[in-house]
PDB file of C-alpha atoms in Angstrom:
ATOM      1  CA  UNK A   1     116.446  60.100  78.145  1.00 75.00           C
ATOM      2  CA  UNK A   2     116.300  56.281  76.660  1.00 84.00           C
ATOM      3  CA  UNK A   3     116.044  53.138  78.456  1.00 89.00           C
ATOM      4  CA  UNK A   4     119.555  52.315  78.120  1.00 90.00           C
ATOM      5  CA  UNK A   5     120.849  55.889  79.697  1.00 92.00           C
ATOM      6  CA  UNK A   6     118.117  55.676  82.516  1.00 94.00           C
ATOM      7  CA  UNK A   7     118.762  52.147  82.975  1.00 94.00           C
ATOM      8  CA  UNK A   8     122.871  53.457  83.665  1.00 95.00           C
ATOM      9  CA  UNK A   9     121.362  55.870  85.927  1.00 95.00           C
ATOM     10  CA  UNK A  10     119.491  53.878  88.007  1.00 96.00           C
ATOM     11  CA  UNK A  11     122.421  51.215  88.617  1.00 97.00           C
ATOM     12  CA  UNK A  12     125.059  54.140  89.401  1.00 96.00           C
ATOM     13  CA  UNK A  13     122.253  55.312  92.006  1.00 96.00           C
ATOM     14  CA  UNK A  14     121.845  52.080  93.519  1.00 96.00           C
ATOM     15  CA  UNK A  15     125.394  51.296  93.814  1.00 96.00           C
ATOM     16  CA  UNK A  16     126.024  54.356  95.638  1.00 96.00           C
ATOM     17  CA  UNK A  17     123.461  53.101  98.280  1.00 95.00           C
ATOM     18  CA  UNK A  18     125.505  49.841  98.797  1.00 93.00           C
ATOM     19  CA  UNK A  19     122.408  47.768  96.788  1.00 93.00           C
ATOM     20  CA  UNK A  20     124.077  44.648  95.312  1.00 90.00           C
ATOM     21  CA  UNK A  21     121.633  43.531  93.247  1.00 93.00           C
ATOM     22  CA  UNK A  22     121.654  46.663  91.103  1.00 95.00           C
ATOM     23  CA  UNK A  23     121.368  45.646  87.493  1.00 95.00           C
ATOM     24  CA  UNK A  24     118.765  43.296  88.386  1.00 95.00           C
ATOM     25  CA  UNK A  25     116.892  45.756  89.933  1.00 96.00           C
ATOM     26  CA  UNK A  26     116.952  48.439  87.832  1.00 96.00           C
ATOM     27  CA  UNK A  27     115.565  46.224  85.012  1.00 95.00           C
ATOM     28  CA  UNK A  28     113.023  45.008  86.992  1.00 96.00           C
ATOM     29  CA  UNK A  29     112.206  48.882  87.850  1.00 97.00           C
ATOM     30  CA  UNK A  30     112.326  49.837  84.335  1.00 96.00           C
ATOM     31  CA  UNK A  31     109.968  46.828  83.042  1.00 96.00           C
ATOM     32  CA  UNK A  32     107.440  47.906  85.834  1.00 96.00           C
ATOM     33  CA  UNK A  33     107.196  51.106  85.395  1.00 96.00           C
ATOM     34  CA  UNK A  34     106.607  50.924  81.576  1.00 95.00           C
ATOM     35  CA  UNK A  35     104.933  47.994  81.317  1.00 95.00           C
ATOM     36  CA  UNK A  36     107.034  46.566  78.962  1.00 94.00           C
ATOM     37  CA  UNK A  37     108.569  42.995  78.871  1.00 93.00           C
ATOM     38  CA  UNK A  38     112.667  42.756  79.332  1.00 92.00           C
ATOM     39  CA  UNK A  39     112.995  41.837  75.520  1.00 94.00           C
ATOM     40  CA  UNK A  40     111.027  44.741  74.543  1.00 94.00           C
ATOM     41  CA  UNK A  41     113.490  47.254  76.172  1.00 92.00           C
ATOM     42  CA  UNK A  42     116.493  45.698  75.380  1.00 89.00           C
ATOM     43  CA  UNK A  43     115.339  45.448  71.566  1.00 93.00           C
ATOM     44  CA  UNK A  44     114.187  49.265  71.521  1.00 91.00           C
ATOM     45  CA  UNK A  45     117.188  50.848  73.035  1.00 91.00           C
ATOM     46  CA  UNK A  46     115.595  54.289  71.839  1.00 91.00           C
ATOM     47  CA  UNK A  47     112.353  53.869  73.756  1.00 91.00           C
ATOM     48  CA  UNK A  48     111.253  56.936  76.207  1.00 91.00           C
ATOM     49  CA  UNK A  49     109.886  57.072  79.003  1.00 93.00           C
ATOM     50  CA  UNK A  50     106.966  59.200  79.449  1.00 93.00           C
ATOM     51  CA  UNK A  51     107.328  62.126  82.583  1.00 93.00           C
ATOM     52  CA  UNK A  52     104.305  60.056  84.107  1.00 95.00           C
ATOM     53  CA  UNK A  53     106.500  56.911  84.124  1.00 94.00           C
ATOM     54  CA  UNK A  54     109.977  58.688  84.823  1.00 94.00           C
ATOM     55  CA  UNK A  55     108.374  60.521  88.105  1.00 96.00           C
ATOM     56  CA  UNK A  56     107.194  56.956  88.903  1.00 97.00           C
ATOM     57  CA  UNK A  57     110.387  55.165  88.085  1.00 97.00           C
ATOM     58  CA  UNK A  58     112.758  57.965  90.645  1.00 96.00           C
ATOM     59  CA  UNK A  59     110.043  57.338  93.466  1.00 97.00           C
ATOM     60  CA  UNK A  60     110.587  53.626  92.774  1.00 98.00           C
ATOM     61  CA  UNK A  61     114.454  53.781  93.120  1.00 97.00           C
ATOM     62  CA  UNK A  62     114.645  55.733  96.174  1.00 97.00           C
ATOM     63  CA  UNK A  63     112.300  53.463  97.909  1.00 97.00           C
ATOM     64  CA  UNK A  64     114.664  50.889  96.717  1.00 97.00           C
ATOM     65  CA  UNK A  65     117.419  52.806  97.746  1.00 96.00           C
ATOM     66  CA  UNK A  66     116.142  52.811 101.228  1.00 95.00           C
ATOM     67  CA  UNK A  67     116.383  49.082 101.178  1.00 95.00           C
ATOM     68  CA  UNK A  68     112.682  48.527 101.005  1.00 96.00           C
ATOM     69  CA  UNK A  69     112.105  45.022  98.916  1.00 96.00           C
ATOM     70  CA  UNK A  70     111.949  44.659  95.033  1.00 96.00           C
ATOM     71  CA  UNK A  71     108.872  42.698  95.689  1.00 97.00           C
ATOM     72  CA  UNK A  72     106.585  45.125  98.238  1.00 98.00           C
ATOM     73  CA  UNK A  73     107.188  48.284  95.363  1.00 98.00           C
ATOM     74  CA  UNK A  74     106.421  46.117  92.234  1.00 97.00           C
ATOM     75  CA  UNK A  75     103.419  44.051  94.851  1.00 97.00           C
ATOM     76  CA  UNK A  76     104.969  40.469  93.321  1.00 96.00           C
ATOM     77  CA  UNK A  77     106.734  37.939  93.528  1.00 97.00           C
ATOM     78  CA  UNK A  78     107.617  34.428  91.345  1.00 96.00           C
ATOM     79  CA  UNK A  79     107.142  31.417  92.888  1.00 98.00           C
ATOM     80  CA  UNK A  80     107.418  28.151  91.872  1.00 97.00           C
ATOM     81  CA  UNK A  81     106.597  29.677  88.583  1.00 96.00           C
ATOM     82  CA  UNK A  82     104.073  31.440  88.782  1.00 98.00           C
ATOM     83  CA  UNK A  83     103.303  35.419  89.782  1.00 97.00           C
ATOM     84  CA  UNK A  84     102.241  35.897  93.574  1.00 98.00           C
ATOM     85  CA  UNK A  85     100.641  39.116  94.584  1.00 98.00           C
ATOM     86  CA  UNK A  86     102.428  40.239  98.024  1.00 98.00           C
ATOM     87  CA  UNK A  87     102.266  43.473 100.101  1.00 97.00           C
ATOM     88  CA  UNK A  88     103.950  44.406 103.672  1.00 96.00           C
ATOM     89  CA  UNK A  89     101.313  41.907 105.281  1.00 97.00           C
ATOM     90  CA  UNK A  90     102.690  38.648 103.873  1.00 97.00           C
ATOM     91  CA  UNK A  91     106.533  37.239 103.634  1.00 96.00           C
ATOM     92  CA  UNK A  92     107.733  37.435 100.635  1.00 97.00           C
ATOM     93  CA  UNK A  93     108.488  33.958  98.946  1.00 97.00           C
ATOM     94  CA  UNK A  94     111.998  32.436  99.239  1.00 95.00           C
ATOM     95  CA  UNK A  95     113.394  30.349  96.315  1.00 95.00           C
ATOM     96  CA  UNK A  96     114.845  27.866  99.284  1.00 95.00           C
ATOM     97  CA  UNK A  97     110.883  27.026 100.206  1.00 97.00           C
ATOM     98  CA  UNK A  98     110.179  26.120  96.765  1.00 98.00           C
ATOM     99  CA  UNK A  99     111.825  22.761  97.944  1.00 97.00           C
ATOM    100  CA  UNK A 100     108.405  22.499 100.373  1.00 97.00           C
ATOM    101  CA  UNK A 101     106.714  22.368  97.837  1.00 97.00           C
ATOM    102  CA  UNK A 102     108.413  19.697  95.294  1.00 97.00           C
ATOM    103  CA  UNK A 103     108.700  17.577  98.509  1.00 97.00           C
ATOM    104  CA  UNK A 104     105.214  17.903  98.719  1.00 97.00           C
ATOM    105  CA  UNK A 105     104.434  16.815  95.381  1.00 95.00           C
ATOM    106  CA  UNK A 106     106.802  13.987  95.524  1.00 95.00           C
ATOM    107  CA  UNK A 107     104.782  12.618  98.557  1.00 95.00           C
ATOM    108  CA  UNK A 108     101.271  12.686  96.123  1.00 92.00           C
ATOM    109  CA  UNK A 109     102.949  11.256  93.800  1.00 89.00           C
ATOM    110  CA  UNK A 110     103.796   8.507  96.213  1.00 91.00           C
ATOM    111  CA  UNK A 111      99.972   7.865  97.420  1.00 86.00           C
ATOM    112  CA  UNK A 112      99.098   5.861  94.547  1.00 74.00           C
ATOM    113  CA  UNK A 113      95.891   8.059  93.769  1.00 81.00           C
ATOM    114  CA  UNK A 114      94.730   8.090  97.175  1.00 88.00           C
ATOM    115  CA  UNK A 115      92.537  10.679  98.177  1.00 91.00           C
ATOM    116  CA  UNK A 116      94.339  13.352  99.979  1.00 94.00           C
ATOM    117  CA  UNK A 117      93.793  16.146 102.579  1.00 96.00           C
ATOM    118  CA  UNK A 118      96.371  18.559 102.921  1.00 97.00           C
ATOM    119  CA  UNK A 119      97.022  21.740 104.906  1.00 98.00           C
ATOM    120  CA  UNK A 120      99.601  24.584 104.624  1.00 98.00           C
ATOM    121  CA  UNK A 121      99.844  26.191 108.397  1.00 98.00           C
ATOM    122  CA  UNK A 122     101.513  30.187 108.631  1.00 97.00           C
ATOM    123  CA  UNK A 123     100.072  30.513 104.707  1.00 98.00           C
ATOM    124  CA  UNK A 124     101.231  34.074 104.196  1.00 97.00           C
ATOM    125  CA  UNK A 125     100.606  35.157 100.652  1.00 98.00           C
ATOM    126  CA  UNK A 126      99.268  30.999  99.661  1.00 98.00           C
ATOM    127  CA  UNK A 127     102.378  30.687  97.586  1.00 98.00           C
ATOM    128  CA  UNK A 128     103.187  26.757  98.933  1.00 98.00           C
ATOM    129  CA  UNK A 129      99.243  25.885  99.000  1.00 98.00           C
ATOM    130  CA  UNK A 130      98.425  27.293  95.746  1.00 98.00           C
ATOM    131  CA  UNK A 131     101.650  26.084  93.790  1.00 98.00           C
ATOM    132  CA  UNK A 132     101.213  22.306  95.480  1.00 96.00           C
ATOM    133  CA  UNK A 133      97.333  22.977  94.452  1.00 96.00           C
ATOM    134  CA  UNK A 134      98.167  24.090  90.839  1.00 96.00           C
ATOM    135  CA  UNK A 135     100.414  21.883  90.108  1.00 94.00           C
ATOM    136  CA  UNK A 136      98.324  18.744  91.008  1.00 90.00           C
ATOM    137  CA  UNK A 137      95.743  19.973  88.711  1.00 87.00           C
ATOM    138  CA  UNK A 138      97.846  20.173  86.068  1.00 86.00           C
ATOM    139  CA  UNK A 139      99.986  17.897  85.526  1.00 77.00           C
ATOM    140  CA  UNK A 140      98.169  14.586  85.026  1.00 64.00           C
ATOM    141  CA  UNK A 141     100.846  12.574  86.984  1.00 63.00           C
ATOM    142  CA  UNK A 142      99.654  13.859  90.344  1.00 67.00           C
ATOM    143  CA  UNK A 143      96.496  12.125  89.898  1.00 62.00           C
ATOM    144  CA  UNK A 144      95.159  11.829  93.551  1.00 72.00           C
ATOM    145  CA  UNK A 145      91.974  13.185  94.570  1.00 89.00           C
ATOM    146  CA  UNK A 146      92.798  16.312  96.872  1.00 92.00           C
ATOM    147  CA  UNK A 147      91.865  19.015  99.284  1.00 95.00           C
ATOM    148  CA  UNK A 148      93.525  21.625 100.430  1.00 97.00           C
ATOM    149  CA  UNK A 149      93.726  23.990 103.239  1.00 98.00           C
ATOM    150  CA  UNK A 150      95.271  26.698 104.768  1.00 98.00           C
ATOM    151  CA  UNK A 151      95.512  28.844 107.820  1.00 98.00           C
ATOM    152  CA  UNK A 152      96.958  31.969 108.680  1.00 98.00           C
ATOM    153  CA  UNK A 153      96.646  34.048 112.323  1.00 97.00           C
ATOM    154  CA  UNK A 154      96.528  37.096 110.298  1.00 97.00           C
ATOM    155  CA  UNK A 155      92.819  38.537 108.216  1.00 97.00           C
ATOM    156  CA  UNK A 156      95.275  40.529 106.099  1.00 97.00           C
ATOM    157  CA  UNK A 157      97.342  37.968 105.464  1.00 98.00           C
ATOM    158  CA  UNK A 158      94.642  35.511 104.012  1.00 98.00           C
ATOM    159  CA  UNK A 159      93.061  38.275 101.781  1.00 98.00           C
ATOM    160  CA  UNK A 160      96.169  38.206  99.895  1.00 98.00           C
ATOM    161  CA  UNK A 161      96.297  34.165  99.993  1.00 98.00           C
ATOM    162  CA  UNK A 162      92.796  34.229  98.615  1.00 98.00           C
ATOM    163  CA  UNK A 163      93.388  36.891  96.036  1.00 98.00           C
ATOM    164  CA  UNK A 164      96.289  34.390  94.747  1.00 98.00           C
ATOM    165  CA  UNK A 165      94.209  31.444  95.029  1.00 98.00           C
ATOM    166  CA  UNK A 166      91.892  32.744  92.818  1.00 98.00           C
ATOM    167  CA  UNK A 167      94.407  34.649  90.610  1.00 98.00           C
ATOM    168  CA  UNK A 168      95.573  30.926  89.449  1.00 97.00           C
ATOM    169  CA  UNK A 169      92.473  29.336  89.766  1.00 96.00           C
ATOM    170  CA  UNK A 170      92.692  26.826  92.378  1.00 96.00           C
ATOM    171  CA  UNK A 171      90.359  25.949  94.886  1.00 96.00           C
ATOM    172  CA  UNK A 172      91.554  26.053  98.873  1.00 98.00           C
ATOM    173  CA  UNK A 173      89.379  26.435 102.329  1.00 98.00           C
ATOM    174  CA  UNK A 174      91.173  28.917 104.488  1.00 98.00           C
ATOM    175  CA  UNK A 175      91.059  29.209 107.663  1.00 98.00           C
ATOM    176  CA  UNK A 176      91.826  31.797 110.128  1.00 98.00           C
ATOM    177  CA  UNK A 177      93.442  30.123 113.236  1.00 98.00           C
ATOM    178  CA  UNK A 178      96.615  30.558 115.480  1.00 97.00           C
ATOM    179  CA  UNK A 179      98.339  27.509 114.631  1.00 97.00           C
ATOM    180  CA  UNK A 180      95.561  24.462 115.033  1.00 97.00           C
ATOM    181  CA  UNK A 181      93.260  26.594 116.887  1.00 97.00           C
ATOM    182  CA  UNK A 182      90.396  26.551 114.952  1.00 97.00           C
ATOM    183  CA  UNK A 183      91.000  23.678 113.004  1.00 97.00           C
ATOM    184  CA  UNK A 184      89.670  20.327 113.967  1.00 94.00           C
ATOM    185  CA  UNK A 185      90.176  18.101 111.173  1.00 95.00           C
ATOM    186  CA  UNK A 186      92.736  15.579 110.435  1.00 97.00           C
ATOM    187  CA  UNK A 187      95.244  15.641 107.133  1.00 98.00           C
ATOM    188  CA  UNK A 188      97.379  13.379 105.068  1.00 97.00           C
ATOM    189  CA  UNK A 189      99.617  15.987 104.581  1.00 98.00           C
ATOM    190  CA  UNK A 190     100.669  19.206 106.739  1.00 98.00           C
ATOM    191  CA  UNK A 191     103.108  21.848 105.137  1.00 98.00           C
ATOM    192  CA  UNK A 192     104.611  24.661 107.493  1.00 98.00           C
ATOM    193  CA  UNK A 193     106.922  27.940 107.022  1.00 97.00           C
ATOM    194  CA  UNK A 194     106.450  29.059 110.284  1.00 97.00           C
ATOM    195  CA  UNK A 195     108.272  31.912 111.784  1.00 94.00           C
ATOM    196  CA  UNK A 196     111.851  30.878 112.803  1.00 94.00           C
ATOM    197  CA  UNK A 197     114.596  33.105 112.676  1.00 90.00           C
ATOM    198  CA  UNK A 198     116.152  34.263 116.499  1.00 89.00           C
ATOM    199  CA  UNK A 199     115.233  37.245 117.188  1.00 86.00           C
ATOM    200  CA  UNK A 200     119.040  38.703 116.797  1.00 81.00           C
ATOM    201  CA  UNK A 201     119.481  36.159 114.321  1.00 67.00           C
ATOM    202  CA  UNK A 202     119.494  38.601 111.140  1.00 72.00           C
ATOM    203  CA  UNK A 203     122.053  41.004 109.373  1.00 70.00           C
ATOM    204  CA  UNK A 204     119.282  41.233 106.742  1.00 81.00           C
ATOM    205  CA  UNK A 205     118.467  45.217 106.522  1.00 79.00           C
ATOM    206  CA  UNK A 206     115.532  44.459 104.321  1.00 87.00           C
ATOM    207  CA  UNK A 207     113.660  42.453 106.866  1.00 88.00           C
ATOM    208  CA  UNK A 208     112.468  45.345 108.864  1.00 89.00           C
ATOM    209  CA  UNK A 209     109.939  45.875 105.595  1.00 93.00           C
ATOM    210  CA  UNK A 210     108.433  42.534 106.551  1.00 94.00           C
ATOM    211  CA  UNK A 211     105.793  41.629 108.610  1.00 93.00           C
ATOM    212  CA  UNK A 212     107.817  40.384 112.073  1.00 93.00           C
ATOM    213  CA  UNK A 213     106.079  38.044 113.227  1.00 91.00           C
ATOM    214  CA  UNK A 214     105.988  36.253 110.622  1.00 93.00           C
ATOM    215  CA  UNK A 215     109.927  35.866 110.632  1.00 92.00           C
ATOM    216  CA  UNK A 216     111.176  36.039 114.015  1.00 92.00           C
ATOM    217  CA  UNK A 217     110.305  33.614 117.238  1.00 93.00           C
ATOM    218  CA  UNK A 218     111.926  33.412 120.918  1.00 93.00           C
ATOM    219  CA  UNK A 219     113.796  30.203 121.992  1.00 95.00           C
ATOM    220  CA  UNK A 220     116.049  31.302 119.270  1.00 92.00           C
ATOM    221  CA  UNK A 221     113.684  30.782 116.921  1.00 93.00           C
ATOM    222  CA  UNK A 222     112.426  27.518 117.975  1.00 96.00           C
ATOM    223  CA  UNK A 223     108.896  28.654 119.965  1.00 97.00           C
ATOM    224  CA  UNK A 224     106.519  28.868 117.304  1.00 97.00           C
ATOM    225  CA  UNK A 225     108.063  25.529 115.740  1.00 98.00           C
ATOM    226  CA  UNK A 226     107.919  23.502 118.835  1.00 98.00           C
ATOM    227  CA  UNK A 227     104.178  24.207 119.621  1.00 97.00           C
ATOM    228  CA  UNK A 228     103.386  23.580 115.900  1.00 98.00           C
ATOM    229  CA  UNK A 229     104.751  20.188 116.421  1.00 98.00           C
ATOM    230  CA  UNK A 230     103.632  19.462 119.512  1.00 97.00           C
ATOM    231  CA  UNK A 231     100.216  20.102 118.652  1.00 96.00           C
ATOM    232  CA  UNK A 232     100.450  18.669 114.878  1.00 96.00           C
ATOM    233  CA  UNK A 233     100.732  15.252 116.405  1.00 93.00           C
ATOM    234  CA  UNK A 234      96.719  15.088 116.536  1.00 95.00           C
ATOM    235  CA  UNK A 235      95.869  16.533 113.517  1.00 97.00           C
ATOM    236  CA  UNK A 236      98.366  13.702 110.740  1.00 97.00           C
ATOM    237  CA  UNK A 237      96.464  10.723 109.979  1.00 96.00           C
ATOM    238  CA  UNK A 238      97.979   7.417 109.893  1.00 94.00           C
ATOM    239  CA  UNK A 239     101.237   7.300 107.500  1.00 94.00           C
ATOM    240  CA  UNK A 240     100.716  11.114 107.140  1.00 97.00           C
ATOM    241  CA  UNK A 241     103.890  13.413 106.378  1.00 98.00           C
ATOM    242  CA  UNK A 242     104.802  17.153 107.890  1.00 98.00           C
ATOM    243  CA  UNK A 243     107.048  18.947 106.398  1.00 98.00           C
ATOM    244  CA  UNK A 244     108.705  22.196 108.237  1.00 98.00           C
ATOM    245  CA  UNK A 245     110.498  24.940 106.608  1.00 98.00           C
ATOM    246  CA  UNK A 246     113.368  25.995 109.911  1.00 96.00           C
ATOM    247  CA  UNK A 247     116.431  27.895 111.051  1.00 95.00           C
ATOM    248  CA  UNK A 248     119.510  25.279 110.072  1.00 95.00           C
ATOM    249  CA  UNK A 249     120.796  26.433 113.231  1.00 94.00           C
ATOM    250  CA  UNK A 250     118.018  24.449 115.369  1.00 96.00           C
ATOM    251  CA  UNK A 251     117.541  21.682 112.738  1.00 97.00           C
ATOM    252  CA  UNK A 252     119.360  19.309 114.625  1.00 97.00           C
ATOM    253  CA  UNK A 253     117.760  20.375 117.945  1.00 97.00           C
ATOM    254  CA  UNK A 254     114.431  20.264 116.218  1.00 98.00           C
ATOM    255  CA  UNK A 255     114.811  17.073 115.107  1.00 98.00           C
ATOM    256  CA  UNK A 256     115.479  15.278 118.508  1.00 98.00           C
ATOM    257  CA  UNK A 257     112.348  17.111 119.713  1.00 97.00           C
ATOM    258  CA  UNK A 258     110.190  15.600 116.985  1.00 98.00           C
ATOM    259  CA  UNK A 259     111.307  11.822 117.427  1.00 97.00           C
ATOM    260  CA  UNK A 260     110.211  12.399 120.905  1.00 96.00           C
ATOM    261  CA  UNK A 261     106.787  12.415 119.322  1.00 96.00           C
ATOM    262  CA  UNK A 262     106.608  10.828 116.142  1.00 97.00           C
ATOM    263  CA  UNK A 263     108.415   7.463 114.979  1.00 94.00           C
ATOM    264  CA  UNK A 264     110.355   8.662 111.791  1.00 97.00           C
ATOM    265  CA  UNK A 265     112.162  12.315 111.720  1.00 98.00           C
ATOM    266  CA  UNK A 266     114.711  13.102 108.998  1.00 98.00           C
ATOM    267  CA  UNK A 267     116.379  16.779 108.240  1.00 98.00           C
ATOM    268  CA  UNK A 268     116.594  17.358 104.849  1.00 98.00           C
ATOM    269  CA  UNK A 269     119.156  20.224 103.215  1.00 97.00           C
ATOM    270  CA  UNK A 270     117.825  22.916 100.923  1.00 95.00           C
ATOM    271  CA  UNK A 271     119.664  24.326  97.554  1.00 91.00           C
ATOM    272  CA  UNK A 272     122.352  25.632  99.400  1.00 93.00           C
ATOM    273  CA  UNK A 273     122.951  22.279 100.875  1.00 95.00           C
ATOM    274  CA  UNK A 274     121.888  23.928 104.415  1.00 96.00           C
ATOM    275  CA  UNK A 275     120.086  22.136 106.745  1.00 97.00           C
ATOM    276  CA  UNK A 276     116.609  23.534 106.514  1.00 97.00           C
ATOM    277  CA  UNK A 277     113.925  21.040 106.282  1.00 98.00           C
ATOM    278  CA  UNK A 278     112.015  18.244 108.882  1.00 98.00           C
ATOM    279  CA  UNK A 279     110.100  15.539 107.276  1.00 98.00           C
ATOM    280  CA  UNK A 280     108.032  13.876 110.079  1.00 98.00           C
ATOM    281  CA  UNK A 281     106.039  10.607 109.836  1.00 96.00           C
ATOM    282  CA  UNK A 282     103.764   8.556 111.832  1.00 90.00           C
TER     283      UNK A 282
END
């Protein structure tokens, strides 16, 4: 059967399993499974797949069938632009947290080449660290010195984070700590995308793949949020920045917290125009 016919196959299966994404996915299957690029296939409508790769392709589908992530059966994810290695131990990357990360940039940018310590708390698979990190290396206009960190509670977690770290090359120190734990230093910059959705505060079927707690909190999803910023107050040097990834729900509640503790607090609305950032200054 060609690409073309299988590809037909594959959507018609998914649809019947109430996936919405279907012809997304089923190129994405197809691609993976032979190794070939989306330009290739659609360019060689007569290609065949081999039984090898057609046994590995129906496997594929039914796990996708069942819901499970794109992401955990192909073990990536783009970020940012670039290709993150994930498995059932991290989160897998949101486009609405690439925003973290251009906010992040914007505030080196800002620091007139000042040296720079910065630290990425709840790191899951690196993806914020490790863009911020790549991107200051190459492109010339980020031009301050910098170090970076990051911290995850969870061993398995941080293998990943280092396995991407290296993947594009970047240098990071991480740490493994619950929150600031085990971290004594002070930065210029603290990035967090901490777990914050209530914990029956999710229609999202797929979310039962992911790791849990590193998606849902109590308080309605505030917990793990408060106590970051609570204890974040010691660790941002003087004109430092935090920036917190959060539940639009409890930005606004969030918010009022966080001027209780620092002098300048200012939600800030994602793609979507939801509100889903703090930025938080000394």
């Amino acid at each position: 059967m060609n690409t073309p016919n299988i590809r037909k196959k594959i959507i018609s299966e998914l649809q019947a399993a109430n996936i919405s994404s279907t012809e997304i996915d089923a190129q994405i299957l197809l691609e993976f499974v032979t190794g070939k690029s989306r330009e290739f296939l659609l360019s060689h409508p007569e290609y065949e797949l081999s039984g090898k790769e057609y046994k590995t392709l129906t496997i594929c589908t039914d796990r996708r069938k069942s819901l499970e992530p794109i992401a955990y059966i192909t073990g990536h994810k783009e970020f940012y632009g670039l290709n993150f290695e994930v498995d059932k131990n991290v989160l897998i990357p949101r486009p609405e947290t690439e925003l973290l990360v251009e906010m992040s940039l914007d505030f080196l940018k800002a620091r007139s080449n000042k040296p720079t310590v910065i630290l990425d708390i709840g790191t899951g698979s690196g993806n914020i660290i490790t863009s911020i990190a790549n991107t200051h290396q190459t492109e010339t206009i980020v031009a301050n010195q910098c170090r970076f960190f990051a911290s995850d509670i969870s061993s398995k977690a941080l293998k990943i984070a280092r396995g991407n770290a290296d993947k594009h090359k970047v240098k990071i120190k991480f740490i493994q700590s619950d929150l600031f734990e085990n971290i004594s230093e002070k930065f210029d910059l603290i990035v967090a995308n901490l777990p914050y959705v209530p914990l029956d505060g999710s229609d999202d079927l797929e979310i039962k793949y992911e790791p849990q707690n590193a998606i849902f909190a109590n308080d309605n999803g505030k917990e793990i949020i408060i106590n970051f910023i609570q204890k974040s107050e010691k660790h941002l040097k003087n004109k430092g920045l935090i920036l917190i990834e959060l539940d639009p729900r409890n930005a606004k509640s969030l918010a009022i917290f966080a001027a209780k503790l620092f002098a300048n607090v200012e939600i800030v609305n994602d793609y979507s125009n939801k509100l889903r950032f703090l930025k938080i200054s000394n």
